[in-house]
Amino acid sequence: MPSITPTLWFDNNLEEAATFYASIFPNSSLEGLNRTTDAGPGEPGSVLSGSFVLDGQRFMGINGGPHFHFTEAVSFTINCADQDEVDYYWDRLTSEGGQESQCGWCKDKFGLSWQVVPQRLYELLSHPDPAVAAAATQAMYGMRKIVIADLENAAASV
């Protein structure tokens, strides 16, 4: 059976990005980089492409130049067990120039979008009582980073 590998297009900072991501996620590594030779293209020794692993998921990357940029149309979801995990990933991904968005979405310093989502959010959004699910949904809409205690307080107020 074939495997599917996400491939990310970077301007000229694939190595920096892969190293940054591998420093955040467990079971991660930079697998290898393909560099230009004297025959080109570009400056000899510069990174053309490479592969890296983030928590067991393999990614490919290319330094393709400034032609394309990341948008929210593609994001990666981090399913978190608890608030400590949410805080850990959120803080690291929004550091060094990353940006907070809303409803648990953020962008890292390279412009890649992430959804940092606690399991408790899924549980509350699919609660059998529609009023509880609606209260949790409304609470989520008002958040940047998801705060489990605030979701639970909203759900309990029903």
PDB file of C-alpha atoms in Angstrom:
ATOM      1  CA  MET A   1       0.000   0.000   0.000  1.00  0.00           C
ATOM      2  CA  PRO A   2       1.406   3.435  -0.873  1.00  0.00           C
ATOM      3  CA  SER A   3       2.084   5.982   1.818  1.00  0.00           C
ATOM      4  CA  ILE A   4       1.124   9.647   1.764  1.00  0.00           C
ATOM      5  CA  THR A   5       3.803  12.151   2.724  1.00  0.00           C
ATOM      6  CA  PRO A   6       2.977  15.839   3.188  1.00  0.00           C
ATOM      7  CA  THR A   7       5.394  18.058   1.259  1.00  0.00           C
ATOM      8  CA  LEU A   8       5.922  21.647   2.339  1.00  0.00           C
ATOM      9  CA  TRP A   9       7.221  24.457   0.133  1.00  0.00           C
ATOM     10  CA  PHE A  10       9.593  26.880   1.840  1.00  0.00           C
ATOM     11  CA  ASP A  11      11.133  30.042   0.477  1.00  0.00           C
ATOM     12  CA  ASN A  12      14.731  29.274   1.460  1.00  0.00           C
ATOM     13  CA  ASN A  13      14.516  28.113   5.072  1.00  0.00           C
ATOM     14  CA  LEU A  14      13.651  24.419   4.928  1.00  0.00           C
ATOM     15  CA  GLU A  15      16.581  23.408   7.138  1.00  0.00           C
ATOM     16  CA  GLU A  16      15.690  26.013   9.786  1.00  0.00           C
ATOM     17  CA  ALA A  17      12.016  24.981   9.717  1.00  0.00           C
ATOM     18  CA  ALA A  18      12.704  21.244   9.941  1.00  0.00           C
ATOM     19  CA  THR A  19      15.097  21.799  12.838  1.00  0.00           C
ATOM     20  CA  PHE A  20      12.535  24.016  14.594  1.00  0.00           C
ATOM     21  CA  TYR A  21       9.720  21.480  14.209  1.00  0.00           C
ATOM     22  CA  ALA A  22      11.915  18.556  15.293  1.00  0.00           C
ATOM     23  CA  SER A  23      12.818  20.471  18.459  1.00  0.00           C
ATOM     24  CA  ILE A  24       9.124  20.761  19.394  1.00  0.00           C
ATOM     25  CA  PHE A  25       7.682  17.312  18.707  1.00  0.00           C
ATOM     26  CA  PRO A  26       8.784  14.057  20.375  1.00  0.00           C
ATOM     27  CA  ASN A  27      10.063  11.181  18.227  1.00  0.00           C
ATOM     28  CA  SER A  28      11.268  13.661  15.628  1.00  0.00           C
ATOM     29  CA  SER A  29      14.374  14.038  13.516  1.00  0.00           C
ATOM     30  CA  LEU A  30      15.860  15.613  10.457  1.00  0.00           C
ATOM     31  CA  GLU A  31      16.331  12.662   8.069  1.00  0.00           C
ATOM     32  CA  GLY A  32      18.394  14.246   5.355  1.00  0.00           C
ATOM     33  CA  LEU A  33      18.947  17.230   3.148  1.00  0.00           C
ATOM     34  CA  ASN A  34      19.707  17.325  -0.562  1.00  0.00           C
ATOM     35  CA  ARG A  35      22.138  20.089  -1.438  1.00  0.00           C
ATOM     36  CA  THR A  36      23.104  21.651  -4.749  1.00  0.00           C
ATOM     37  CA  THR A  37      26.400  20.794  -6.377  1.00  0.00           C
ATOM     38  CA  ASP A  38      28.734  22.906  -8.478  1.00  0.00           C
ATOM     39  CA  ALA A  39      26.452  22.035 -11.404  1.00  0.00           C
ATOM     40  CA  GLY A  40      23.618  23.991  -9.728  1.00  0.00           C
ATOM     41  CA  PRO A  41      20.956  25.088  -9.501  1.00  0.00           C
ATOM     42  CA  GLY A  42      21.826  27.906  -7.143  1.00  0.00           C
ATOM     43  CA  GLU A  43      24.793  28.297  -4.855  1.00  0.00           C
ATOM     44  CA  PRO A  44      26.717  25.063  -4.272  1.00  0.00           C
ATOM     45  CA  GLY A  45      25.855  23.556  -0.894  1.00  0.00           C
ATOM     46  CA  SER A  46      22.497  25.284  -0.551  1.00  0.00           C
ATOM     47  CA  VAL A  47      19.549  23.105   0.475  1.00  0.00           C
ATOM     48  CA  LEU A  48      17.196  22.068  -2.333  1.00  0.00           C
ATOM     49  CA  SER A  49      14.990  19.556  -0.526  1.00  0.00           C
ATOM     50  CA  GLY A  50      14.918  17.237   2.432  1.00  0.00           C
ATOM     51  CA  SER A  51      12.921  15.022   4.699  1.00  0.00           C
ATOM     52  CA  PHE A  52      12.109  15.131   8.378  1.00  0.00           C
ATOM     53  CA  VAL A  53       9.967  13.215  10.854  1.00  0.00           C
ATOM     54  CA  LEU A  54       7.590  14.839  13.362  1.00  0.00           C
ATOM     55  CA  ASP A  55       6.309  12.472  16.034  1.00  0.00           C
ATOM     56  CA  GLY A  56       6.632   9.552  13.649  1.00  0.00           C
ATOM     57  CA  GLN A  57       5.037  11.303  10.624  1.00  0.00           C
ATOM     58  CA  ARG A  58       7.367  11.781   7.680  1.00  0.00           C
ATOM     59  CA  PHE A  59       7.395  15.103   5.820  1.00  0.00           C
ATOM     60  CA  MET A  60       9.221  16.286   2.737  1.00  0.00           C
ATOM     61  CA  GLY A  61      10.243  19.857   2.135  1.00  0.00           C
ATOM     62  CA  ILE A  62      11.583  21.897  -0.744  1.00  0.00           C
ATOM     63  CA  ASN A  63      13.190  25.304  -0.966  1.00  0.00           C
ATOM     64  CA  GLY A  64      11.207  26.499  -3.953  1.00  0.00           C
ATOM     65  CA  GLY A  65      11.601  30.226  -3.640  1.00  0.00           C
ATOM     66  CA  PRO A  66       9.087  32.959  -2.930  1.00  0.00           C
ATOM     67  CA  HIS A  67       6.464  31.850  -5.443  1.00  0.00           C
ATOM     68  CA  PHE A  68       4.003  30.247  -3.019  1.00  0.00           C
ATOM     69  CA  HIS A  69       3.108  30.793   0.638  1.00  0.00           C
ATOM     70  CA  PHE A  70       1.259  28.801   3.258  1.00  0.00           C
ATOM     71  CA  THR A  71      -2.409  29.634   3.849  1.00  0.00           C
ATOM     72  CA  GLU A  72      -5.014  28.446   6.331  1.00  0.00           C
ATOM     73  CA  ALA A  73      -6.426  26.241   3.568  1.00  0.00           C
ATOM     74  CA  VAL A  74      -3.958  23.606   4.839  1.00  0.00           C
ATOM     75  CA  SER A  75      -3.230  23.090   8.516  1.00  0.00           C
ATOM     76  CA  PHE A  76      -1.970  20.359  10.803  1.00  0.00           C
ATOM     77  CA  THR A  77      -3.958  19.330  13.862  1.00  0.00           C
ATOM     78  CA  ILE A  78      -2.246  18.426  17.116  1.00  0.00           C
ATOM     79  CA  ASN A  79      -4.598  16.345  19.252  1.00  0.00           C
ATOM     80  CA  CYS A  80      -3.685  17.098  22.861  1.00  0.00           C
ATOM     81  CA  ALA A  81      -4.512  15.017  25.923  1.00  0.00           C
ATOM     82  CA  ASP A  82      -4.758  17.928  28.362  1.00  0.00           C
ATOM     83  CA  GLN A  83      -4.134  21.621  28.996  1.00  0.00           C
ATOM     84  CA  ASP A  84      -0.423  21.084  29.626  1.00  0.00           C
ATOM     85  CA  GLU A  85      -0.013  19.689  26.107  1.00  0.00           C
ATOM     86  CA  VAL A  86      -2.097  22.515  24.613  1.00  0.00           C
ATOM     87  CA  ASP A  87       0.056  25.091  26.409  1.00  0.00           C
ATOM     88  CA  TYR A  88       3.307  23.366  25.397  1.00  0.00           C
ATOM     89  CA  TYR A  89       2.545  23.245  21.664  1.00  0.00           C
ATOM     90  CA  TRP A  90       0.799  26.605  21.534  1.00  0.00           C
ATOM     91  CA  ASP A  91       3.634  28.414  23.289  1.00  0.00           C
ATOM     92  CA  ARG A  92       6.317  26.889  21.086  1.00  0.00           C
ATOM     93  CA  LEU A  93       4.511  27.297  17.784  1.00  0.00           C
ATOM     94  CA  THR A  94       3.606  30.939  18.440  1.00  0.00           C
ATOM     95  CA  SER A  95       7.095  31.845  19.691  1.00  0.00           C
ATOM     96  CA  GLU A  96       9.678  33.755  17.690  1.00  0.00           C
ATOM     97  CA  GLY A  97       7.192  35.506  15.438  1.00  0.00           C
ATOM     98  CA  GLY A  98       4.344  32.990  15.267  1.00  0.00           C
ATOM     99  CA  GLN A  99       0.790  34.330  15.408  1.00  0.00           C
ATOM    100  CA  GLU A 100      -2.272  33.425  17.411  1.00  0.00           C
ATOM    101  CA  SER A 101      -5.504  33.126  15.492  1.00  0.00           C
ATOM    102  CA  GLN A 102      -8.848  31.927  16.884  1.00  0.00           C
ATOM    103  CA  CYS A 103     -10.545  28.709  17.979  1.00  0.00           C
ATOM    104  CA  GLY A 104      -7.254  26.934  18.668  1.00  0.00           C
ATOM    105  CA  TRP A 105      -5.581  27.911  15.385  1.00  0.00           C
ATOM    106  CA  CYS A 106      -2.168  29.520  15.158  1.00  0.00           C
ATOM    107  CA  LYS A 107       0.631  30.075  12.661  1.00  0.00           C
ATOM    108  CA  ASP A 108       4.262  29.343  13.357  1.00  0.00           C
ATOM    109  CA  LYS A 109       7.073  31.724  12.399  1.00  0.00           C
ATOM    110  CA  PHE A 110       7.193  30.163   8.910  1.00  0.00           C
ATOM    111  CA  GLY A 111       3.480  30.866   8.308  1.00  0.00           C
ATOM    112  CA  LEU A 112       2.309  27.243   8.585  1.00  0.00           C
ATOM    113  CA  SER A 113      -1.094  26.857  10.261  1.00  0.00           C
ATOM    114  CA  TRP A 114      -1.680  24.522  13.206  1.00  0.00           C
ATOM    115  CA  GLN A 115      -4.767  23.537  15.168  1.00  0.00           C
ATOM    116  CA  VAL A 116      -3.883  22.832  18.792  1.00  0.00           C
ATOM    117  CA  VAL A 117      -6.899  20.952  20.097  1.00  0.00           C
ATOM    118  CA  PRO A 118      -7.542  19.219  23.422  1.00  0.00           C
ATOM    119  CA  GLN A 119      -9.511  15.981  23.439  1.00  0.00           C
ATOM    120  CA  ARG A 120     -11.932  17.614  25.884  1.00  0.00           C
ATOM    121  CA  LEU A 121     -13.050  20.059  23.186  1.00  0.00           C
ATOM    122  CA  TYR A 122     -14.147  17.184  20.936  1.00  0.00           C
ATOM    123  CA  GLU A 123     -16.010  15.601  23.840  1.00  0.00           C
ATOM    124  CA  LEU A 124     -17.904  18.794  24.663  1.00  0.00           C
ATOM    125  CA  LEU A 125     -18.698  19.644  21.036  1.00  0.00           C
ATOM    126  CA  SER A 126     -20.253  16.201  20.570  1.00  0.00           C
ATOM    127  CA  HIS A 127     -22.052  16.177  23.928  1.00  0.00           C
ATOM    128  CA  PRO A 128     -25.474  14.460  23.767  1.00  0.00           C
ATOM    129  CA  ASP A 129     -27.121  17.550  25.276  1.00  0.00           C
ATOM    130  CA  PRO A 130     -27.279  20.101  22.429  1.00  0.00           C
ATOM    131  CA  ALA A 131     -27.269  22.983  24.917  1.00  0.00           C
ATOM    132  CA  VAL A 132     -23.934  21.834  26.363  1.00  0.00           C
ATOM    133  CA  ALA A 133     -22.443  21.439  22.877  1.00  0.00           C
ATOM    134  CA  ALA A 134     -23.714  24.899  21.909  1.00  0.00           C
ATOM    135  CA  ALA A 135     -22.286  26.495  25.053  1.00  0.00           C
ATOM    136  CA  ALA A 136     -18.894  24.880  24.422  1.00  0.00           C
ATOM    137  CA  THR A 137     -18.987  25.999  20.789  1.00  0.00           C
ATOM    138  CA  GLN A 138     -19.758  29.587  21.763  1.00  0.00           C
ATOM    139  CA  ALA A 139     -16.963  29.555  24.351  1.00  0.00           C
ATOM    140  CA  MET A 140     -14.517  28.213  21.750  1.00  0.00           C
ATOM    141  CA  TYR A 141     -15.444  30.988  19.308  1.00  0.00           C
ATOM    142  CA  GLY A 142     -14.237  33.532  21.871  1.00  0.00           C
ATOM    143  CA  MET A 143     -10.849  31.895  22.410  1.00  0.00           C
ATOM    144  CA  ARG A 144      -7.511  32.069  20.726  1.00  0.00           C
ATOM    145  CA  LYS A 145      -5.749  29.234  22.547  1.00  0.00           C
ATOM    146  CA  ILE A 146      -8.249  26.650  23.783  1.00  0.00           C
ATOM    147  CA  VAL A 147      -8.576  26.714  27.576  1.00  0.00           C
ATOM    148  CA  ILE A 148     -10.247  23.558  28.843  1.00  0.00           C
ATOM    149  CA  ALA A 149     -11.382  25.088  32.151  1.00  0.00           C
ATOM    150  CA  ASP A 150     -13.193  27.876  30.290  1.00  0.00           C
ATOM    151  CA  LEU A 151     -14.915  25.341  28.012  1.00  0.00           C
ATOM    152  CA  GLU A 152     -16.018  23.291  31.002  1.00  0.00           C
ATOM    153  CA  ASN A 153     -17.285  26.389  32.842  1.00  0.00           C
ATOM    154  CA  ALA A 154     -19.348  27.365  29.801  1.00  0.00           C
ATOM    155  CA  ALA A 155     -20.749  23.849  29.488  1.00  0.00           C
ATOM    156  CA  ALA A 156     -21.575  23.710  33.217  1.00  0.00           C
ATOM    157  CA  SER A 157     -23.507  27.000  33.019  1.00  0.00           C
ATOM    158  CA  VAL A 158     -26.241  25.357  30.936  1.00  0.00           C
TER     159      VAL A 158
END
